[in-house]
PDB file of C-alpha atoms in Angstrom:
ATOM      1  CA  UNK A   1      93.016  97.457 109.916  1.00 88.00           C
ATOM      2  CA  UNK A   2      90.886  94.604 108.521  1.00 95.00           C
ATOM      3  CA  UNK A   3      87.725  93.557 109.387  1.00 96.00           C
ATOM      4  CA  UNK A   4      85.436  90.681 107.790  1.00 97.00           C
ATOM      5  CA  UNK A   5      82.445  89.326 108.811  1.00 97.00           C
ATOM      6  CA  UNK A   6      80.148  86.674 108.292  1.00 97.00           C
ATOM      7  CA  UNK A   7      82.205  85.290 104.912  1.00 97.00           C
ATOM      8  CA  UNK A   8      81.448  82.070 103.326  1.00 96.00           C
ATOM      9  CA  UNK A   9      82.497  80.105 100.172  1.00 97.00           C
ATOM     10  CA  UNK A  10      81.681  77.168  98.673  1.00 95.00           C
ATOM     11  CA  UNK A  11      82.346  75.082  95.581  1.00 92.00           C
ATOM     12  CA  UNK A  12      79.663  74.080  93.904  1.00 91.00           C
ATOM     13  CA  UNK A  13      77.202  72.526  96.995  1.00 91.00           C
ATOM     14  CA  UNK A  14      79.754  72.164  99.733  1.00 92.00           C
ATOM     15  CA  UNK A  15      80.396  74.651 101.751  1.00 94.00           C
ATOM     16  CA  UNK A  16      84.047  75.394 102.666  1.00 95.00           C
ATOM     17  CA  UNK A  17      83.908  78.452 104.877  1.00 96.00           C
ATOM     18  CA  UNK A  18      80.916  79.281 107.399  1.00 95.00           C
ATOM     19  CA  UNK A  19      80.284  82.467 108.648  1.00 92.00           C
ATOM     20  CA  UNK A  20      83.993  83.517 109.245  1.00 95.00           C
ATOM     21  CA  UNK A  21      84.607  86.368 111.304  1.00 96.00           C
ATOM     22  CA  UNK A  22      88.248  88.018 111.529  1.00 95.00           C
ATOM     23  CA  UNK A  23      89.452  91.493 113.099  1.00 95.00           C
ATOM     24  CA  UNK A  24      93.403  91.776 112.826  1.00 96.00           C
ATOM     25  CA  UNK A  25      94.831  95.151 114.418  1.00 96.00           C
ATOM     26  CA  UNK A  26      98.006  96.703 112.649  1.00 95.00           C
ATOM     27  CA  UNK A  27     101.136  94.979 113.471  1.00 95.00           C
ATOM     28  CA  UNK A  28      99.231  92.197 114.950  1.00 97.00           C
ATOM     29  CA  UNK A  29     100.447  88.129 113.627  1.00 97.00           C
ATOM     30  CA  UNK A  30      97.534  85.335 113.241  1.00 97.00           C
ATOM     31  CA  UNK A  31      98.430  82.064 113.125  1.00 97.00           C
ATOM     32  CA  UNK A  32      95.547  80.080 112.092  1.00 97.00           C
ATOM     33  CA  UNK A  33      95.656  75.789 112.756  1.00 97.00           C
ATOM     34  CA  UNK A  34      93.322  73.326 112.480  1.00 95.00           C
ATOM     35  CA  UNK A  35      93.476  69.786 110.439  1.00 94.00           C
ATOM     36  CA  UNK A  36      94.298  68.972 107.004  1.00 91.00           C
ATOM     37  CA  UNK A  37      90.879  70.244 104.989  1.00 91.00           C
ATOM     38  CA  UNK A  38      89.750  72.834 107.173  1.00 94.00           C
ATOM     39  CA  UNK A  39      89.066  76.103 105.336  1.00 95.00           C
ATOM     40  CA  UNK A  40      92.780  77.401 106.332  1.00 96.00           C
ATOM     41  CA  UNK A  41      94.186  78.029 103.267  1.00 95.00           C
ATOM     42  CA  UNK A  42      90.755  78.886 101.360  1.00 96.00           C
ATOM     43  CA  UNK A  43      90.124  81.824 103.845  1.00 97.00           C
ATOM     44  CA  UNK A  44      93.625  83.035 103.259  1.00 96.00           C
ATOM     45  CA  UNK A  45      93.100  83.256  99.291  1.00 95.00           C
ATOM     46  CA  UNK A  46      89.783  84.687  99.786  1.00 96.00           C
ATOM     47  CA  UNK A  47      90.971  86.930 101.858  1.00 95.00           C
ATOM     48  CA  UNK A  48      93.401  88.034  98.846  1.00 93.00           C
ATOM     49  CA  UNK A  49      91.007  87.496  96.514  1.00 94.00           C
ATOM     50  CA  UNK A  50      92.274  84.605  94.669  1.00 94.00           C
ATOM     51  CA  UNK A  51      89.005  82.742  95.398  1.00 94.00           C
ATOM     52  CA  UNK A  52      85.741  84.883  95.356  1.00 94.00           C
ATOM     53  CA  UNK A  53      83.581  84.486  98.408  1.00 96.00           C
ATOM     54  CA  UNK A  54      80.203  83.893  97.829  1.00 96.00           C
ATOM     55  CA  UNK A  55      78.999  85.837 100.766  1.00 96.00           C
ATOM     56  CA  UNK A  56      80.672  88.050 103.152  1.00 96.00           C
ATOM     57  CA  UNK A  57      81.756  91.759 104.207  1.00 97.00           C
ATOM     58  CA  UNK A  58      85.300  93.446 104.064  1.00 96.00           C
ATOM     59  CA  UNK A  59      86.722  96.532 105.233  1.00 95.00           C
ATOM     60  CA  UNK A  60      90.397  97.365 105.013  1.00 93.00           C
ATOM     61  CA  UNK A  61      91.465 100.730 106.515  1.00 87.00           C
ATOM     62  CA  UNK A  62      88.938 103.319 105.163  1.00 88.00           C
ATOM     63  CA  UNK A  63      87.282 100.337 102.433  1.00 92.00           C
ATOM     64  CA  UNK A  64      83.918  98.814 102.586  1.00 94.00           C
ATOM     65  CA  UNK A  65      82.391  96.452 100.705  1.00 96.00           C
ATOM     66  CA  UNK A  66      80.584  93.744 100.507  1.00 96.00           C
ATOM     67  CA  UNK A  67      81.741  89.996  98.470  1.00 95.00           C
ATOM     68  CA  UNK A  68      78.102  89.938  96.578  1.00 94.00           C
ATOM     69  CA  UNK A  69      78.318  93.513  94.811  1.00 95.00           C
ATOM     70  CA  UNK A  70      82.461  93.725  94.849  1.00 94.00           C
ATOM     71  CA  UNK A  71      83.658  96.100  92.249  1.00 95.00           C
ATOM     72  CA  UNK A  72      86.818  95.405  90.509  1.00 94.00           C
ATOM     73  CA  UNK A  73      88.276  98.383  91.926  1.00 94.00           C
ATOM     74  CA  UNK A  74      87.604  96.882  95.697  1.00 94.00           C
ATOM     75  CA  UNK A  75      89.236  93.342  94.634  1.00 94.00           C
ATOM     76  CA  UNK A  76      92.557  95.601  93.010  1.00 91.00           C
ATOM     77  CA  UNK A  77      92.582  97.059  96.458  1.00 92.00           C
ATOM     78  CA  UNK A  78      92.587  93.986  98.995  1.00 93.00           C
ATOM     79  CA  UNK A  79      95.156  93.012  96.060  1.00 91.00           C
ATOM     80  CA  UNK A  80      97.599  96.020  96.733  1.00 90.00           C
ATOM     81  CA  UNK A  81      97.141  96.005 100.579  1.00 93.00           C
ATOM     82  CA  UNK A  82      97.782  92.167 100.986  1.00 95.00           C
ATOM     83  CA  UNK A  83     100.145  89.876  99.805  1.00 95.00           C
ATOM     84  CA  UNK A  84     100.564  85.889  99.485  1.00 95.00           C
ATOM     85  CA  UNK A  85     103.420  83.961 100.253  1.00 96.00           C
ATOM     86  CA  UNK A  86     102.604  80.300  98.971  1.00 93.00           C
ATOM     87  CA  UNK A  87     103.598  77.304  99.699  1.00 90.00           C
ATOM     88  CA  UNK A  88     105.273  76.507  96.452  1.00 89.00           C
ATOM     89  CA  UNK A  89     107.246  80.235  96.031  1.00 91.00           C
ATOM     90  CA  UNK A  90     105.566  80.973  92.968  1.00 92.00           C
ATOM     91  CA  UNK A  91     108.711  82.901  91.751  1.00 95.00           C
ATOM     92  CA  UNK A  92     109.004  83.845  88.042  1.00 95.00           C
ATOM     93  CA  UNK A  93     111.663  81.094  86.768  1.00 95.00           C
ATOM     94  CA  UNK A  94     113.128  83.223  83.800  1.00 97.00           C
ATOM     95  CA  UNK A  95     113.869  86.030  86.194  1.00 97.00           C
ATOM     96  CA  UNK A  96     116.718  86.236  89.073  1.00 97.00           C
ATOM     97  CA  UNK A  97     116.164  86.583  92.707  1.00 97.00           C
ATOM     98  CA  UNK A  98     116.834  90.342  92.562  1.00 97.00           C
ATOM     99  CA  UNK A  99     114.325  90.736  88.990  1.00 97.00           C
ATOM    100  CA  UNK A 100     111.371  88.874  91.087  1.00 97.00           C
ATOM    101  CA  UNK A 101     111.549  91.398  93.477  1.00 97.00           C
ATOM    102  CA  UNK A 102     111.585  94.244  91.705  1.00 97.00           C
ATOM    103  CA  UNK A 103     109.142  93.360  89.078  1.00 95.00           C
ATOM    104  CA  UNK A 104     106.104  94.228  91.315  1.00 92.00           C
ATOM    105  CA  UNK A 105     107.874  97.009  92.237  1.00 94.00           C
ATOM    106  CA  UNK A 106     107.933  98.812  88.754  1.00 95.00           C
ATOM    107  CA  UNK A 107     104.840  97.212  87.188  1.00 91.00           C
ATOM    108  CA  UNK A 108     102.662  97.854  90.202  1.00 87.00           C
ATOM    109  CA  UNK A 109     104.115 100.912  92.529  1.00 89.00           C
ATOM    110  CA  UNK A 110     105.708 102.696  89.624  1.00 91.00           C
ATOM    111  CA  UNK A 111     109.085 102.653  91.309  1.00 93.00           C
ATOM    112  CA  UNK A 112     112.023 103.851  88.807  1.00 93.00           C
ATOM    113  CA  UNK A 113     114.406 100.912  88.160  1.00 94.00           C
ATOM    114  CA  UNK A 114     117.213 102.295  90.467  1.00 95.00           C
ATOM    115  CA  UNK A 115     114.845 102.773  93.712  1.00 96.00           C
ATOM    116  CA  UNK A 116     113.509  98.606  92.825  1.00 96.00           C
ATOM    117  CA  UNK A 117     116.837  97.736  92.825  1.00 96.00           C
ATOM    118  CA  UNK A 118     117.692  99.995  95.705  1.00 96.00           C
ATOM    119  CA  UNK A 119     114.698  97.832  97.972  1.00 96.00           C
ATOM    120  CA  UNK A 120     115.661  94.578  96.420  1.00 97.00           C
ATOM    121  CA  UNK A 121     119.252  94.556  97.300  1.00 96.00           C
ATOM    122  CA  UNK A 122     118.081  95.754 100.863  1.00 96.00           C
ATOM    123  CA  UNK A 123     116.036  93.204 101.423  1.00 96.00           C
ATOM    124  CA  UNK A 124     117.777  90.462  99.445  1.00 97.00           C
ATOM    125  CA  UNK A 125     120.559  91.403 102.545  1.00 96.00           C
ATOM    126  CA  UNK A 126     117.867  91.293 105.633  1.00 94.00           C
ATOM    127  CA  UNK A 127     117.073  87.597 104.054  1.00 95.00           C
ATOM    128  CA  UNK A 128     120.593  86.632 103.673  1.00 95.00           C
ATOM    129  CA  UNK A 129     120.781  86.033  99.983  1.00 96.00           C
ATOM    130  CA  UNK A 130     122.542  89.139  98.834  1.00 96.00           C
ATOM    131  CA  UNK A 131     125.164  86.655  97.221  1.00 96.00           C
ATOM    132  CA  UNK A 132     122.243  85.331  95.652  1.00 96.00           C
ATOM    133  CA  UNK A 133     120.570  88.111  93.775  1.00 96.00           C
ATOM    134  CA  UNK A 134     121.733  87.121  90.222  1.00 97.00           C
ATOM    135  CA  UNK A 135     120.566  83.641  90.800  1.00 97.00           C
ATOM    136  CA  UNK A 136     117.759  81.968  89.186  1.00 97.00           C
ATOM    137  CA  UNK A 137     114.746  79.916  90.926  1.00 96.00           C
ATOM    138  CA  UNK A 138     116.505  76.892  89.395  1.00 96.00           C
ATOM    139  CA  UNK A 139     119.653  77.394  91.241  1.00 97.00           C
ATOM    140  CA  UNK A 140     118.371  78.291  94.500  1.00 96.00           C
ATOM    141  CA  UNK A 141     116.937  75.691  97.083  1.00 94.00           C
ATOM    142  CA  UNK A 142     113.809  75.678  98.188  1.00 94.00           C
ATOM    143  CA  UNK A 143     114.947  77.585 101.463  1.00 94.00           C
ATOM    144  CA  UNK A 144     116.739  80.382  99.655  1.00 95.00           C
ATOM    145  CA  UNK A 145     113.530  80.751  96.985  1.00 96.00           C
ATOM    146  CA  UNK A 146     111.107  80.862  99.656  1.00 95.00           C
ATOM    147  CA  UNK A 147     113.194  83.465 101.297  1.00 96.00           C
ATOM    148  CA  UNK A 148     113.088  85.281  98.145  1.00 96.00           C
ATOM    149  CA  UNK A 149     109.086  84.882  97.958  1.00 96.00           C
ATOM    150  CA  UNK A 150     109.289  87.022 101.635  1.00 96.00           C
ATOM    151  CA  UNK A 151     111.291  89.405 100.432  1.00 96.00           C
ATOM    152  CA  UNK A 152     109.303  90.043  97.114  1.00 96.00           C
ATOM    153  CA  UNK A 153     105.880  90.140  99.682  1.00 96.00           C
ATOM    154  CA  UNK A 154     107.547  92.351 102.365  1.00 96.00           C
ATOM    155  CA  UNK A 155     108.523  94.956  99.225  1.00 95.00           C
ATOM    156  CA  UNK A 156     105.330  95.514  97.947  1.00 93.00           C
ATOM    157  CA  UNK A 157     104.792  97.264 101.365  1.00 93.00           C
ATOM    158  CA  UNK A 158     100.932  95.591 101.849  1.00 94.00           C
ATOM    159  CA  UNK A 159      99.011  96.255 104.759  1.00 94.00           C
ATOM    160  CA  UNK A 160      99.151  92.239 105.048  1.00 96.00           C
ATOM    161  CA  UNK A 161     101.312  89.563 104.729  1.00 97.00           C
ATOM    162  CA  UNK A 162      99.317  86.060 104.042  1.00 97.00           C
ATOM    163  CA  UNK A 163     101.596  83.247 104.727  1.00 97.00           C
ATOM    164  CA  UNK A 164     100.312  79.497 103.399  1.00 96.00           C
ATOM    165  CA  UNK A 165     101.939  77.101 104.833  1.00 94.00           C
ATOM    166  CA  UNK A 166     105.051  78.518 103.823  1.00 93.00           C
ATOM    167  CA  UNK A 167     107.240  75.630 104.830  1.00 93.00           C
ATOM    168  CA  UNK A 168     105.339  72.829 104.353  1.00 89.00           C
ATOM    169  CA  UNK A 169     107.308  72.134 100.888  1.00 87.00           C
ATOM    170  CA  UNK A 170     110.948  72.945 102.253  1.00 91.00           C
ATOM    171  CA  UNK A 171     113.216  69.931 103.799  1.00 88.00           C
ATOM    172  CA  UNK A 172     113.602  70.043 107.367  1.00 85.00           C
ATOM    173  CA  UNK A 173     116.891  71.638 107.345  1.00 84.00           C
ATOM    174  CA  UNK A 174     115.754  75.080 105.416  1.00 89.00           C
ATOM    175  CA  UNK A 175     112.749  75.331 107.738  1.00 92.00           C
ATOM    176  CA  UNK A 176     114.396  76.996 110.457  1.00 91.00           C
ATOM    177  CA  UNK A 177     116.081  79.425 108.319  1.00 91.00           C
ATOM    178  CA  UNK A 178     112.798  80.236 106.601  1.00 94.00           C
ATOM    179  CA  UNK A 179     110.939  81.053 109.683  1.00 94.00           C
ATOM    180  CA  UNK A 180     114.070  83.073 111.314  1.00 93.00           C
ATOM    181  CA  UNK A 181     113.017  85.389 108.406  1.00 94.00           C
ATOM    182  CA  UNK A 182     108.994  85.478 109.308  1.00 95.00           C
ATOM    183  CA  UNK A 183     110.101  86.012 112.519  1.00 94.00           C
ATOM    184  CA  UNK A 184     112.252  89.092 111.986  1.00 94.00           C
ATOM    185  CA  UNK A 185     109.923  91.013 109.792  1.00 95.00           C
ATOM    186  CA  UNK A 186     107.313  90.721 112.736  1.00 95.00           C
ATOM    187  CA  UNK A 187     109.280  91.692 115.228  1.00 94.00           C
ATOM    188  CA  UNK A 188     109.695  94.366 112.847  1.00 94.00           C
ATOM    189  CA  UNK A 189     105.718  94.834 113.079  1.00 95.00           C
ATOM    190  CA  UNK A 190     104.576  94.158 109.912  1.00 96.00           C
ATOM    191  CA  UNK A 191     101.039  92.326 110.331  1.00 97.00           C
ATOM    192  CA  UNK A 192     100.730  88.884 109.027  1.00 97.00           C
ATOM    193  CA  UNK A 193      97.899  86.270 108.684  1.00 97.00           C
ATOM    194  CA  UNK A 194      99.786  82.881 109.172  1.00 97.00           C
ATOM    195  CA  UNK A 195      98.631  78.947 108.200  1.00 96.00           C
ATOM    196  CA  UNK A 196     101.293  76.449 109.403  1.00 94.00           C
ATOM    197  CA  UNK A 197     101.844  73.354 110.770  1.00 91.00           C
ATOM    198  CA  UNK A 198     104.932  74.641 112.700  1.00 91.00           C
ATOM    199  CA  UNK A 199     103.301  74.395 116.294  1.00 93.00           C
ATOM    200  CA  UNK A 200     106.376  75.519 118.015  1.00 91.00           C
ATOM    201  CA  UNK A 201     106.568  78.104 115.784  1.00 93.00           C
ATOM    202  CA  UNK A 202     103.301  79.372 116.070  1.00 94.00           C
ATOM    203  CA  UNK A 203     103.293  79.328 120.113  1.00 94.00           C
ATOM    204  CA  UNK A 204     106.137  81.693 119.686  1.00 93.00           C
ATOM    205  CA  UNK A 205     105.417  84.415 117.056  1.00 95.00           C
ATOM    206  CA  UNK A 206     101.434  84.445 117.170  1.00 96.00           C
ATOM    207  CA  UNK A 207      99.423  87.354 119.213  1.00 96.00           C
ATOM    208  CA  UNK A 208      96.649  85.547 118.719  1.00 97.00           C
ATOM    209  CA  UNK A 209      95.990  81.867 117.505  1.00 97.00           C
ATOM    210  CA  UNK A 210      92.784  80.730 115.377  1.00 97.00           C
ATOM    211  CA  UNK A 211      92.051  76.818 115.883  1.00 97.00           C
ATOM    212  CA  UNK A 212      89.647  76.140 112.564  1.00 96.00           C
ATOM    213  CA  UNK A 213      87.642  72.924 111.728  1.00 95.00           C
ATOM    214  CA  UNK A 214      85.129  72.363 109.016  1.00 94.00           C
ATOM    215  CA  UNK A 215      85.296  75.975 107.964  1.00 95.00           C
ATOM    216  CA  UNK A 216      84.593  77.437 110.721  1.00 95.00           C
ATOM    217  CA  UNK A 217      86.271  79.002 113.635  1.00 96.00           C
ATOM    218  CA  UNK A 218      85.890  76.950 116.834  1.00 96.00           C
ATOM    219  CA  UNK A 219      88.527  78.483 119.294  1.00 96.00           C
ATOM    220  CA  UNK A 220      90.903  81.844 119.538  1.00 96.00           C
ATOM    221  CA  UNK A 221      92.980  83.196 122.051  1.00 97.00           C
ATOM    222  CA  UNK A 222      96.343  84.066 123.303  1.00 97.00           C
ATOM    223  CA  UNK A 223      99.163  80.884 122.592  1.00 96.00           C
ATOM    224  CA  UNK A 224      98.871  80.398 126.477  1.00 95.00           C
ATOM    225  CA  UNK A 225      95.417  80.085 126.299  1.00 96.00           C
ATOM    226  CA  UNK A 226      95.200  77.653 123.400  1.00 96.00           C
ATOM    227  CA  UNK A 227      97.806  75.999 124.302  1.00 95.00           C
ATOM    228  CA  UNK A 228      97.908  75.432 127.896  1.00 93.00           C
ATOM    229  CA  UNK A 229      94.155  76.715 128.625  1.00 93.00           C
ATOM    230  CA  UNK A 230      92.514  75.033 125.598  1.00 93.00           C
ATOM    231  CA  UNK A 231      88.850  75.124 126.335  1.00 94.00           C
ATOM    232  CA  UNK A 232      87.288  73.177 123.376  1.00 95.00           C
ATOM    233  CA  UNK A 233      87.609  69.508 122.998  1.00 95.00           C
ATOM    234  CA  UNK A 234      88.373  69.388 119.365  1.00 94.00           C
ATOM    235  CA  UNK A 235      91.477  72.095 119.464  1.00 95.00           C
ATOM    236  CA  UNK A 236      92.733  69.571 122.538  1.00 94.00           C
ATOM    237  CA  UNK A 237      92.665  66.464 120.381  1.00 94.00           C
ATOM    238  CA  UNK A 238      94.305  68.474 117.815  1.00 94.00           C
ATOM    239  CA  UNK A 239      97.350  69.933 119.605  1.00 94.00           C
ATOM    240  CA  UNK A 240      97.384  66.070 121.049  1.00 92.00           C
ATOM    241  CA  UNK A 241      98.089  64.738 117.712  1.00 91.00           C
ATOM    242  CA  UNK A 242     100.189  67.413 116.379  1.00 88.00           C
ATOM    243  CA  UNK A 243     102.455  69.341 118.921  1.00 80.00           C
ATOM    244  CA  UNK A 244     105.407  68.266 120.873  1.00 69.00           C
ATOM    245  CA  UNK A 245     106.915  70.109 123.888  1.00 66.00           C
TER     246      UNK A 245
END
């Protein structure tokens, strides 16, 4: 489903991602870890194409190409086929729950204004939040608007969900509900890309789990392996620091 090989990016002389190299299968969830500063969330927007790579190749079901010669027409695609769910919800304050949903909808997948509204109140209901829909960001909580941000990705129908640390602003009593929803939509099989901090989390949703440091990938596997086989040194001392049984 989507391949990439050899990627890096830097800004300006450093060098933030080194020769990355990522195959994800349909319906497959990534969790990628690693400390604070690692490349995690800049392989995740470059992925999407919020950052350009500076080298690197792509290819997303039947599309090729390569980050030096990209065409707009290749970044519109990886666009369309993936979609980011931030850390900060990025949801369009002058609009309700229901109108952030179904904006991308109309203006992007030509959808009439009855079939958006149709998928919005659907999913708006799989989230928990139909009593919500008329609500604006500001009188949400940062739960219920992050839960809003899912729903908006998951209706966009992208090949690829990338998740950034998607709880890492929420208090801890809205993280649980939050990743109940993650959770459901990949049991449902949609494919996701995943950067958290959530260890326990991670353990329990990922097929596979990426340990990252200094922008590059130093261990992958299964969550038994990594975390009960871990073979590298630097994922141990990690998973030390940060995970509690």
């Amino acid at each position: 489903m989507l391949e990439i090989r050899d990627l890096q990016k830097c800004f300006g002389k450093q060098q933030i991602l080194k020769n990355m190299n990522l195959t994800i299968s349909k319906g497959e969830v990534i969790s990628l870890i690693g400390p604070s500063g690692s490349g995690k969330s800049t392989f995740l927007r470059c992925i999407n194409y919020l950052e350009k790579p500076n080298k690197g190749h792509f290819t997303i079901g039947d599309v090729s190409f390569d980050a030096e010669t990209v065409k707009k027409e290749n970044i519109s695609y990886m666009r369309k086929n993936t979609a980011m769910v931030f850390q900060q919800f990025n949801l369009f304050k002058e609009k309700t729950a229901r109108e952030n949903i179904e904006l991308g909808l109309i203006k992007v997948h030509k959808k009439t204004k009855e079939e958006a509204r149709t998928i919005s109140e659907n999913l708006l209901k799989k989230v928990g939040l139909e009593h919500r829909k008329n609500y604006y960001p500001s009188q949400l909580s940062g739960g219920q608007q992050q839960r809003v941000a899912i729903a908006r990705a998951v209706a966009l129908n992208p090949q690829i969900i990338l998740f950034d640390e998607p709880t890492s602003a929420l208090d801890p009593e809205m993280v649980g509900m939050v990743l109940d929803v993650i959770r459901q939509f990949a049991e449902d099989g949609q494919t996701m890309i995943i950067v958290s901090h959530e260890m326990n989390f991670v353990k329990e949703v990922s097929d596979r789990i990426i340990f990252m440091s200094e922008g590059t990938i130093i261990e992958e596997g299964t969550p038994k392996e990594i975390f009960e086989n871990t073979k590298e040194e630097r994922t141990k001392k990690f998973l030390e620091r940060v995970y509690v049984h």
